[in-house]
């Protein structure tokens, strides 16, 4: 069976909370799954406060959202110029998408 590749889109604070649970639940069932939590919009304010290393290693934060809210990300977090572009490119590569 192929390794699951999943993008969990979290554009709101509540969505980011759900996305973290979604990621943990999938990884319990499929420890080898590739899971990224793509954060933009209001969720960026919560994302920059997270400390769970496993979640931080899976975060992909929109640079546009950070700049619009004058936020600074943790050093280990992956940044992309625009979440919408990243989501589109990853889906074109075969990654599955869900919005939390």
PDB file of N, CA and C in Angstrom:
ATOM      1  N   UNK A   1       0.837  -1.184   0.000  1.00  0.00           N
ATOM      2  CA  UNK A   1       0.000   0.000   0.000  1.00  0.00           C
ATOM      3  C   UNK A   1       0.883   1.249   0.000  1.00  0.00           C
ATOM      4  N   UNK A   2       0.487   2.241  -0.771  1.00  0.00           N
ATOM      5  CA  UNK A   2       1.247   3.489  -0.866  1.00  0.00           C
ATOM      6  C   UNK A   2       1.166   4.273   0.441  1.00  0.00           C
ATOM      7  N   UNK A   3       2.192   5.043   0.707  1.00  0.00           N
ATOM      8  CA  UNK A   3       2.218   5.901   1.895  1.00  0.00           C
ATOM      9  C   UNK A   3       1.216   7.040   1.700  1.00  0.00           C
ATOM     10  N   UNK A   4       0.400   7.273   2.701  1.00  0.00           N
ATOM     11  CA  UNK A   4      -0.561   8.370   2.652  1.00  0.00           C
ATOM     12  C   UNK A   4       0.183   9.696   2.711  1.00  0.00           C
ATOM     13  N   UNK A   5      -0.193  10.607   1.821  1.00  0.00           N
ATOM     14  CA  UNK A   5       0.330  11.968   1.806  1.00  0.00           C
ATOM     15  C   UNK A   5      -0.871  12.897   1.960  1.00  0.00           C
ATOM     16  N   UNK A   6      -0.959  13.575   3.097  1.00  0.00           N
ATOM     17  CA  UNK A   6      -2.146  14.357   3.404  1.00  0.00           C
ATOM     18  C   UNK A   6      -1.811  15.779   3.791  1.00  0.00           C
ATOM     19  N   UNK A   7      -2.504  16.714   3.143  1.00  0.00           N
ATOM     20  CA  UNK A   7      -2.469  18.127   3.496  1.00  0.00           C
ATOM     21  C   UNK A   7      -3.714  18.416   4.317  1.00  0.00           C
ATOM     22  N   UNK A   8      -3.528  18.961   5.510  1.00  0.00           N
ATOM     23  CA  UNK A   8      -4.668  19.382   6.331  1.00  0.00           C
ATOM     24  C   UNK A   8      -4.628  20.907   6.366  1.00  0.00           C
ATOM     25  N   UNK A   9      -5.620  21.527   5.749  1.00  0.00           N
ATOM     26  CA  UNK A   9      -5.657  22.985   5.642  1.00  0.00           C
ATOM     27  C   UNK A   9      -6.329  23.565   6.882  1.00  0.00           C
ATOM     28  N   UNK A  10      -5.642  24.497   7.533  1.00  0.00           N
ATOM     29  CA  UNK A  10      -6.159  25.117   8.750  1.00  0.00           C
ATOM     30  C   UNK A  10      -6.124  26.642   8.600  1.00  0.00           C
ATOM     31  N   UNK A  11      -7.231  27.240   8.133  1.00  0.00           N
ATOM     32  CA  UNK A  11      -7.251  28.686   7.962  1.00  0.00           C
ATOM     33  C   UNK A  11      -7.786  29.462   9.178  1.00  0.00           C
ATOM     34  N   UNK A  12      -8.348  28.763  10.155  1.00  0.00           N
ATOM     35  CA  UNK A  12      -8.903  29.433  11.334  1.00  0.00           C
ATOM     36  C   UNK A  12      -8.309  28.800  12.599  1.00  0.00           C
ATOM     37  N   UNK A  13      -8.474  29.487  13.713  1.00  0.00           N
ATOM     38  CA  UNK A  13      -7.972  28.960  14.984  1.00  0.00           C
ATOM     39  C   UNK A  13      -8.622  27.619  15.298  1.00  0.00           C
ATOM     40  N   UNK A  14      -9.935  27.534  15.172  1.00  0.00           N
ATOM     41  CA  UNK A  14     -10.619  26.260  15.443  1.00  0.00           C
ATOM     42  C   UNK A  14     -10.158  25.168  14.488  1.00  0.00           C
ATOM     43  N   UNK A  15      -9.951  25.531  13.231  1.00  0.00           N
ATOM     44  CA  UNK A  15      -9.480  24.548  12.256  1.00  0.00           C
ATOM     45  C   UNK A  15      -8.086  24.034  12.617  1.00  0.00           C
ATOM     46  N   UNK A  16      -7.226  24.910  13.121  1.00  0.00           N
ATOM     47  CA  UNK A  16      -5.890  24.473  13.508  1.00  0.00           C
ATOM     48  C   UNK A  16      -5.953  23.515  14.691  1.00  0.00           C
ATOM     49  N   UNK A  17      -6.847  23.756  15.614  1.00  0.00           N
ATOM     50  CA  UNK A  17      -7.016  22.824  16.736  1.00  0.00           C
ATOM     51  C   UNK A  17      -7.481  21.460  16.226  1.00  0.00           C
ATOM     52  N   UNK A  18      -8.448  21.456  15.297  1.00  0.00           N
ATOM     53  CA  UNK A  18      -8.920  20.190  14.715  1.00  0.00           C
ATOM     54  C   UNK A  18      -7.823  19.516  13.905  1.00  0.00           C
ATOM     55  N   UNK A  19      -7.066  20.300  13.164  1.00  0.00           N
ATOM     56  CA  UNK A  19      -6.010  19.757  12.308  1.00  0.00           C
ATOM     57  C   UNK A  19      -4.968  19.000  13.125  1.00  0.00           C
ATOM     58  N   UNK A  20      -4.619  19.532  14.283  1.00  0.00           N
ATOM     59  CA  UNK A  20      -3.651  18.844  15.132  1.00  0.00           C
ATOM     60  C   UNK A  20      -4.194  17.474  15.557  1.00  0.00           C
ATOM     61  N   UNK A  21      -5.462  17.425  15.932  1.00  0.00           N
ATOM     62  CA  UNK A  21      -6.084  16.144  16.305  1.00  0.00           C
ATOM     63  C   UNK A  21      -6.169  15.205  15.113  1.00  0.00           C
ATOM     64  N   UNK A  22      -6.538  15.752  13.945  1.00  0.00           N
ATOM     65  CA  UNK A  22      -6.609  14.931  12.739  1.00  0.00           C
ATOM     66  C   UNK A  22      -5.254  14.294  12.444  1.00  0.00           C
ATOM     67  N   UNK A  23      -4.205  15.079  12.526  1.00  0.00           N
ATOM     68  CA  UNK A  23      -2.856  14.575  12.241  1.00  0.00           C
ATOM     69  C   UNK A  23      -2.464  13.485  13.237  1.00  0.00           C
ATOM     70  N   UNK A  24      -2.687  13.740  14.503  1.00  0.00           N
ATOM     71  CA  UNK A  24      -2.333  12.739  15.525  1.00  0.00           C
ATOM     72  C   UNK A  24      -3.109  11.438  15.317  1.00  0.00           C
ATOM     73  N   UNK A  25      -4.395  11.558  15.019  1.00  0.00           N
ATOM     74  CA  UNK A  25      -5.222  10.362  14.829  1.00  0.00           C
ATOM     75  C   UNK A  25      -4.763   9.544  13.626  1.00  0.00           C
ATOM     76  N   UNK A  26      -4.456  10.201  12.515  1.00  0.00           N
ATOM     77  CA  UNK A  26      -3.979   9.477  11.341  1.00  0.00           C
ATOM     78  C   UNK A  26      -2.637   8.812  11.627  1.00  0.00           C
ATOM     79  N   UNK A  27      -1.751   9.530  12.298  1.00  0.00           N
ATOM     80  CA  UNK A  27      -0.414   8.983  12.562  1.00  0.00           C
ATOM     81  C   UNK A  27      -0.444   7.817  13.543  1.00  0.00           C
ATOM     82  N   UNK A  28      -1.462   7.729  14.385  1.00  0.00           N
ATOM     83  CA  UNK A  28      -1.612   6.549  15.243  1.00  0.00           C
ATOM     84  C   UNK A  28      -1.895   5.316  14.391  1.00  0.00           C
ATOM     85  N   UNK A  29      -2.688   5.507  13.335  1.00  0.00           N
ATOM     86  CA  UNK A  29      -3.053   4.398  12.452  1.00  0.00           C
ATOM     87  C   UNK A  29      -2.003   4.124  11.390  1.00  0.00           C
ATOM     88  N   UNK A  30      -1.355   5.181  10.937  1.00  0.00           N
ATOM     89  CA  UNK A  30      -0.363   5.084   9.864  1.00  0.00           C
ATOM     90  C   UNK A  30       0.871   5.896  10.248  1.00  0.00           C
ATOM     91  N   UNK A  31       1.749   5.323  11.058  1.00  0.00           N
ATOM     92  CA  UNK A  31       2.918   6.072  11.530  1.00  0.00           C
ATOM     93  C   UNK A  31       3.827   6.601  10.417  1.00  0.00           C
ATOM     94  N   UNK A  32       3.793   5.980   9.247  1.00  0.00           N
ATOM     95  CA  UNK A  32       4.647   6.410   8.144  1.00  0.00           C
ATOM     96  C   UNK A  32       3.993   7.453   7.244  1.00  0.00           C
ATOM     97  N   UNK A  33       2.762   7.834   7.542  1.00  0.00           N
ATOM     98  CA  UNK A  33       2.057   8.810   6.705  1.00  0.00           C
ATOM     99  C   UNK A  33       2.818  10.132   6.679  1.00  0.00           C
ATOM    100  N   UNK A  34       2.753  10.783   5.540  1.00  0.00           N
ATOM    101  CA  UNK A  34       3.310  12.131   5.415  1.00  0.00           C
ATOM    102  C   UNK A  34       2.147  13.101   5.601  1.00  0.00           C
ATOM    103  N   UNK A  35       2.205  13.884   6.667  1.00  0.00           N
ATOM    104  CA  UNK A  35       1.110  14.794   7.008  1.00  0.00           C
ATOM    105  C   UNK A  35       1.673  16.192   7.171  1.00  0.00           C
ATOM    106  N   UNK A  36       1.068  17.139   6.490  1.00  0.00           N
ATOM    107  CA  UNK A  36       1.423  18.543   6.641  1.00  0.00           C
ATOM    108  C   UNK A  36       0.166  19.322   7.012  1.00  0.00           C
ATOM    109  N   UNK A  37       0.315  20.202   7.987  1.00  0.00           N
ATOM    110  CA  UNK A  37      -0.770  21.092   8.388  1.00  0.00           C
ATOM    111  C   UNK A  37      -0.448  22.456   7.794  1.00  0.00           C
ATOM    112  N   UNK A  38      -1.237  22.856   6.808  1.00  0.00           N
ATOM    113  CA  UNK A  38      -0.980  24.100   6.082  1.00  0.00           C
ATOM    114  C   UNK A  38      -1.832  25.203   6.709  1.00  0.00           C
ATOM    115  N   UNK A  39      -1.146  26.210   7.243  1.00  0.00           N
ATOM    116  CA  UNK A  39      -1.779  27.257   8.038  1.00  0.00           C
ATOM    117  C   UNK A  39      -1.742  28.582   7.294  1.00  0.00           C
ATOM    118  N   UNK A  40      -2.887  29.254   7.280  1.00  0.00           N
ATOM    119  CA  UNK A  40      -2.935  30.619   6.768  1.00  0.00           C
ATOM    120  C   UNK A  40      -4.054  31.368   7.488  1.00  0.00           C
ATOM    121  N   UNK A  41      -4.185  32.645   7.180  1.00  0.00           N
ATOM    122  CA  UNK A  41      -5.239  33.461   7.782  1.00  0.00           C
ATOM    123  C   UNK A  41      -5.093  33.567   9.292  1.00  0.00           C
ATOM    124  N   UNK A  42      -6.233  33.671   9.991  1.00  0.00           N
ATOM    125  CA  UNK A  42      -6.220  33.855  11.439  1.00  0.00           C
ATOM    126  C   UNK A  42      -5.527  32.735  12.210  1.00  0.00           C
ATOM    127  N   UNK A  43      -5.434  31.543  11.640  1.00  0.00           N
ATOM    128  CA  UNK A  43      -4.784  30.423  12.331  1.00  0.00           C
ATOM    129  C   UNK A  43      -3.294  30.672  12.554  1.00  0.00           C
ATOM    130  N   UNK A  44      -2.694  31.545  11.783  1.00  0.00           N
ATOM    131  CA  UNK A  44      -1.258  31.816  11.936  1.00  0.00           C
ATOM    132  C   UNK A  44      -0.940  32.339  13.336  1.00  0.00           C
ATOM    133  N   UNK A  45      -1.847  33.119  13.918  1.00  0.00           N
ATOM    134  CA  UNK A  45      -1.609  33.669  15.261  1.00  0.00           C
ATOM    135  C   UNK A  45      -1.487  32.563  16.302  1.00  0.00           C
ATOM    136  N   UNK A  46      -2.267  31.505  16.167  1.00  0.00           N
ATOM    137  CA  UNK A  46      -2.151  30.372  17.085  1.00  0.00           C
ATOM    138  C   UNK A  46      -0.921  29.531  16.732  1.00  0.00           C
ATOM    139  N   UNK A  47      -0.673  29.348  15.455  1.00  0.00           N
ATOM    140  CA  UNK A  47       0.438  28.491  15.014  1.00  0.00           C
ATOM    141  C   UNK A  47       1.775  28.941  15.594  1.00  0.00           C
ATOM    142  N   UNK A  48       1.996  30.239  15.688  1.00  0.00           N
ATOM    143  CA  UNK A  48       3.291  30.727  16.168  1.00  0.00           C
ATOM    144  C   UNK A  48       3.460  30.550  17.678  1.00  0.00           C
ATOM    145  N   UNK A  49       2.414  30.088  18.370  1.00  0.00           N
ATOM    146  CA  UNK A  49       2.515  29.845  19.810  1.00  0.00           C
ATOM    147  C   UNK A  49       2.672  28.364  20.153  1.00  0.00           C
ATOM    148  N   UNK A  50       2.569  27.491  19.161  1.00  0.00           N
ATOM    149  CA  UNK A  50       2.615  26.052  19.419  1.00  0.00           C
ATOM    150  C   UNK A  50       4.018  25.614  19.832  1.00  0.00           C
ATOM    151  N   UNK A  51       4.067  24.588  20.686  1.00  0.00           N
ATOM    152  CA  UNK A  51       5.356  24.091  21.176  1.00  0.00           C
ATOM    153  C   UNK A  51       5.546  22.591  20.969  1.00  0.00           C
ATOM    154  N   UNK A  52       4.503  21.870  20.559  1.00  0.00           N
ATOM    155  CA  UNK A  52       4.598  20.422  20.340  1.00  0.00           C
ATOM    156  C   UNK A  52       5.520  20.165  19.145  1.00  0.00           C
ATOM    157  N   UNK A  53       6.671  19.556  19.403  1.00  0.00           N
ATOM    158  CA  UNK A  53       7.680  19.361  18.358  1.00  0.00           C
ATOM    159  C   UNK A  53       7.169  18.542  17.179  1.00  0.00           C
ATOM    160  N   UNK A  54       6.342  17.522  17.450  1.00  0.00           N
ATOM    161  CA  UNK A  54       5.818  16.711  16.346  1.00  0.00           C
ATOM    162  C   UNK A  54       4.913  17.551  15.457  1.00  0.00           C
ATOM    163  N   UNK A  55       4.079  18.371  16.065  1.00  0.00           N
ATOM    164  CA  UNK A  55       3.199  19.249  15.276  1.00  0.00           C
ATOM    165  C   UNK A  55       4.024  20.303  14.555  1.00  0.00           C
ATOM    166  N   UNK A  56       4.987  20.906  15.232  1.00  0.00           N
ATOM    167  CA  UNK A  56       5.818  21.932  14.589  1.00  0.00           C
ATOM    168  C   UNK A  56       6.532  21.383  13.358  1.00  0.00           C
ATOM    169  N   UNK A  57       6.948  20.128  13.421  1.00  0.00           N
ATOM    170  CA  UNK A  57       7.651  19.529  12.280  1.00  0.00           C
ATOM    171  C   UNK A  57       6.729  19.317  11.083  1.00  0.00           C
ATOM    172  N   UNK A  58       5.431  19.413  11.302  1.00  0.00           N
ATOM    173  CA  UNK A  58       4.450  19.196  10.233  1.00  0.00           C
ATOM    174  C   UNK A  58       3.796  20.491   9.754  1.00  0.00           C
ATOM    175  N   UNK A  59       4.068  21.599  10.451  1.00  0.00           N
ATOM    176  CA  UNK A  59       3.456  22.872  10.079  1.00  0.00           C
ATOM    177  C   UNK A  59       4.072  23.458   8.824  1.00  0.00           C
ATOM    178  N   UNK A  60       3.209  24.009   8.004  1.00  0.00           N
ATOM    179  CA  UNK A  60       3.613  24.782   6.832  1.00  0.00           C
ATOM    180  C   UNK A  60       2.816  26.079   6.945  1.00  0.00           C
ATOM    181  N   UNK A  61       3.504  27.191   7.169  1.00  0.00           N
ATOM    182  CA  UNK A  61       2.808  28.451   7.423  1.00  0.00           C
ATOM    183  C   UNK A  61       2.994  29.413   6.256  1.00  0.00           C
ATOM    184  N   UNK A  62       1.910  30.089   5.931  1.00  0.00           N
ATOM    185  CA  UNK A  62       1.885  31.072   4.844  1.00  0.00           C
ATOM    186  C   UNK A  62       2.611  32.352   5.278  1.00  0.00           C
ATOM    187  N   UNK A  63       3.634  32.706   4.526  1.00  0.00           N
ATOM    188  CA  UNK A  63       4.397  33.917   4.816  1.00  0.00           C
ATOM    189  C   UNK A  63       3.515  35.169   4.678  1.00  0.00           C
ATOM    190  N   UNK A  64       2.602  35.175   3.724  1.00  0.00           N
ATOM    191  CA  UNK A  64       1.698  36.319   3.565  1.00  0.00           C
ATOM    192  C   UNK A  64       0.885  36.549   4.832  1.00  0.00           C
ATOM    193  N   UNK A  65       0.387  35.480   5.428  1.00  0.00           N
ATOM    194  CA  UNK A  65      -0.414  35.596   6.649  1.00  0.00           C
ATOM    195  C   UNK A  65       0.426  36.094   7.814  1.00  0.00           C
ATOM    196  N   UNK A  66       1.654  35.610   7.911  1.00  0.00           N
ATOM    197  CA  UNK A  66       2.550  36.072   8.976  1.00  0.00           C
ATOM    198  C   UNK A  66       2.834  37.562   8.838  1.00  0.00           C
ATOM    199  N   UNK A  67       3.134  37.982   7.631  1.00  0.00           N
ATOM    200  CA  UNK A  67       3.459  39.393   7.403  1.00  0.00           C
ATOM    201  C   UNK A  67       2.246  40.288   7.655  1.00  0.00           C
ATOM    202  N   UNK A  68       1.069  39.851   7.230  1.00  0.00           N
ATOM    203  CA  UNK A  68      -0.143  40.657   7.415  1.00  0.00           C
ATOM    204  C   UNK A  68      -0.472  40.872   8.887  1.00  0.00           C
ATOM    205  N   UNK A  69      -0.072  39.902   9.727  1.00  0.00           N
ATOM    206  CA  UNK A  69      -0.375  39.974  11.156  1.00  0.00           C
ATOM    207  C   UNK A  69       0.857  40.319  11.999  1.00  0.00           C
ATOM    208  N   UNK A  70       1.969  40.626  11.331  1.00  0.00           N
ATOM    209  CA  UNK A  70       3.230  40.956  12.000  1.00  0.00           C
ATOM    210  C   UNK A  70       3.615  39.887  13.015  1.00  0.00           C
ATOM    211  N   UNK A  71       3.660  38.637  12.552  1.00  0.00           N
ATOM    212  CA  UNK A  71       3.982  37.489  13.400  1.00  0.00           C
ATOM    213  C   UNK A  71       5.326  36.898  13.004  1.00  0.00           C
ATOM    214  N   UNK A  72       5.997  36.301  13.968  1.00  0.00           N
ATOM    215  CA  UNK A  72       7.274  35.620  13.722  1.00  0.00           C
ATOM    216  C   UNK A  72       7.116  34.137  14.028  1.00  0.00           C
ATOM    217  N   UNK A  73       7.459  33.287  13.072  1.00  0.00           N
ATOM    218  CA  UNK A  73       7.315  31.843  13.284  1.00  0.00           C
ATOM    219  C   UNK A  73       8.474  31.256  14.079  1.00  0.00           C
ATOM    220  N   UNK A  74       8.251  30.051  14.566  1.00  0.00           N
ATOM    221  CA  UNK A  74       9.321  29.295  15.194  1.00  0.00           C
ATOM    222  C   UNK A  74      10.351  28.944  14.102  1.00  0.00           C
ATOM    223  N   UNK A  75      11.628  28.828  14.487  1.00  0.00           N
ATOM    224  CA  UNK A  75      12.664  28.591  13.470  1.00  0.00           C
ATOM    225  C   UNK A  75      12.528  27.275  12.704  1.00  0.00           C
ATOM    226  N   UNK A  76      11.952  26.249  13.317  1.00  0.00           N
ATOM    227  CA  UNK A  76      11.885  24.945  12.666  1.00  0.00           C
ATOM    228  C   UNK A  76      10.672  24.767  11.746  1.00  0.00           C
ATOM    229  N   UNK A  77       9.810  25.767  11.672  1.00  0.00           N
ATOM    230  CA  UNK A  77       8.586  25.661  10.879  1.00  0.00           C
ATOM    231  C   UNK A  77       8.882  25.977   9.407  1.00  0.00           C
ATOM    232  N   UNK A  78       8.268  25.205   8.536  1.00  0.00           N
ATOM    233  CA  UNK A  78       8.400  25.437   7.091  1.00  0.00           C
ATOM    234  C   UNK A  78       7.520  26.614   6.694  1.00  0.00           C
ATOM    235  N   UNK A  79       8.078  27.546   5.926  1.00  0.00           N
ATOM    236  CA  UNK A  79       7.324  28.695   5.430  1.00  0.00           C
ATOM    237  C   UNK A  79       7.171  28.602   3.921  1.00  0.00           C
ATOM    238  N   UNK A  80       6.019  29.044   3.439  1.00  0.00           N
ATOM    239  CA  UNK A  80       5.778  29.138   1.997  1.00  0.00           C
ATOM    240  C   UNK A  80       5.268  30.544   1.707  1.00  0.00           C
ATOM    241  N   UNK A  81       5.500  31.018   0.498  1.00  0.00           N
ATOM    242  CA  UNK A  81       5.086  32.375   0.153  1.00  0.00           C
ATOM    243  C   UNK A  81       3.573  32.552   0.234  1.00  0.00           C
ATOM    244  N   UNK A  82       2.834  31.577  -0.298  1.00  0.00           N
ATOM    245  CA  UNK A  82       1.371  31.658  -0.310  1.00  0.00           C
ATOM    246  C   UNK A  82       0.798  30.257  -0.100  1.00  0.00           C
ATOM    247  N   UNK A  83      -0.045  30.103   0.901  1.00  0.00           N
ATOM    248  CA  UNK A  83      -0.635  28.795   1.197  1.00  0.00           C
ATOM    249  C   UNK A  83      -1.439  28.271   0.012  1.00  0.00           C
ATOM    250  N   UNK A  84      -2.175  29.141  -0.640  1.00  0.00           N
ATOM    251  CA  UNK A  84      -3.015  28.694  -1.752  1.00  0.00           C
ATOM    252  C   UNK A  84      -2.171  28.079  -2.865  1.00  0.00           C
ATOM    253  N   UNK A  85      -1.045  28.685  -3.162  1.00  0.00           N
ATOM    254  CA  UNK A  85      -0.153  28.156  -4.191  1.00  0.00           C
ATOM    255  C   UNK A  85       0.439  26.814  -3.752  1.00  0.00           C
ATOM    256  N   UNK A  86       0.880  26.734  -2.507  1.00  0.00           N
ATOM    257  CA  UNK A  86       1.467  25.510  -1.987  1.00  0.00           C
ATOM    258  C   UNK A  86       0.458  24.367  -2.027  1.00  0.00           C
ATOM    259  N   UNK A  87      -0.762  24.638  -1.584  1.00  0.00           N
ATOM    260  CA  UNK A  87      -1.810  23.611  -1.605  1.00  0.00           C
ATOM    261  C   UNK A  87      -2.053  23.108  -3.022  1.00  0.00           C
ATOM    262  N   UNK A  88      -2.121  24.027  -3.965  1.00  0.00           N
ATOM    263  CA  UNK A  88      -2.356  23.646  -5.363  1.00  0.00           C
ATOM    264  C   UNK A  88      -1.208  22.792  -5.905  1.00  0.00           C
ATOM    265  N   UNK A  89       0.017  23.206  -5.621  1.00  0.00           N
ATOM    266  CA  UNK A  89       1.173  22.456  -6.132  1.00  0.00           C
ATOM    267  C   UNK A  89       1.271  21.065  -5.516  1.00  0.00           C
ATOM    268  N   UNK A  90       1.028  20.961  -4.216  1.00  0.00           N
ATOM    269  CA  UNK A  90       1.105  19.658  -3.562  1.00  0.00           C
ATOM    270  C   UNK A  90      -0.003  18.721  -4.063  1.00  0.00           C
ATOM    271  N   UNK A  91      -1.181  19.267  -4.275  1.00  0.00           N
ATOM    272  CA  UNK A  91      -2.267  18.432  -4.808  1.00  0.00           C
ATOM    273  C   UNK A  91      -1.940  17.957  -6.213  1.00  0.00           C
ATOM    274  N   UNK A  92      -1.304  18.806  -6.990  1.00  0.00           N
ATOM    275  CA  UNK A  92      -0.909  18.402  -8.344  1.00  0.00           C
ATOM    276  C   UNK A  92       0.115  17.264  -8.305  1.00  0.00           C
ATOM    277  N   UNK A  93       0.860  17.160  -7.194  1.00  0.00           N
ATOM    278  CA  UNK A  93       1.834  16.080  -7.015  1.00  0.00           C
ATOM    279  C   UNK A  93       1.198  14.819  -6.436  1.00  0.00           C
ATOM    280  N   UNK A  94      -0.118  14.857  -6.175  1.00  0.00           N
ATOM    281  CA  UNK A  94      -0.801  13.678  -5.702  1.00  0.00           C
ATOM    282  C   UNK A  94      -1.171  13.652  -4.227  1.00  0.00           C
ATOM    283  N   UNK A  95      -0.864  14.713  -3.492  1.00  0.00           N
ATOM    284  CA  UNK A  95      -1.230  14.769  -2.079  1.00  0.00           C
ATOM    285  C   UNK A  95      -2.735  14.939  -1.940  1.00  0.00           C
ATOM    286  N   UNK A  96      -3.313  14.265  -0.966  1.00  0.00           N
ATOM    287  CA  UNK A  96      -4.738  14.421  -0.653  1.00  0.00           C
ATOM    288  C   UNK A  96      -4.920  15.700   0.179  1.00  0.00           C
ATOM    289  N   UNK A  97      -6.113  16.281   0.107  1.00  0.00           N
ATOM    290  CA  UNK A  97      -6.411  17.526   0.802  1.00  0.00           C
ATOM    291  C   UNK A  97      -7.686  17.386   1.620  1.00  0.00           C
ATOM    292  N   UNK A  98      -7.619  17.872   2.861  1.00  0.00           N
ATOM    293  CA  UNK A  98      -8.837  18.060   3.642  1.00  0.00           C
ATOM    294  C   UNK A  98      -8.729  19.399   4.343  1.00  0.00           C
ATOM    295  N   UNK A  99      -9.864  20.044   4.549  1.00  0.00           N
ATOM    296  CA  UNK A  99      -9.872  21.256   5.371  1.00  0.00           C
ATOM    297  C   UNK A  99     -10.375  20.846   6.745  1.00  0.00           C
ATOM    298  N   UNK A 100      -9.610  21.199   7.763  1.00  0.00           N
ATOM    299  CA  UNK A 100      -9.980  20.818   9.137  1.00  0.00           C
ATOM    300  C   UNK A 100     -11.164  21.647   9.622  1.00  0.00           C
TER     301      UNK A 100
END
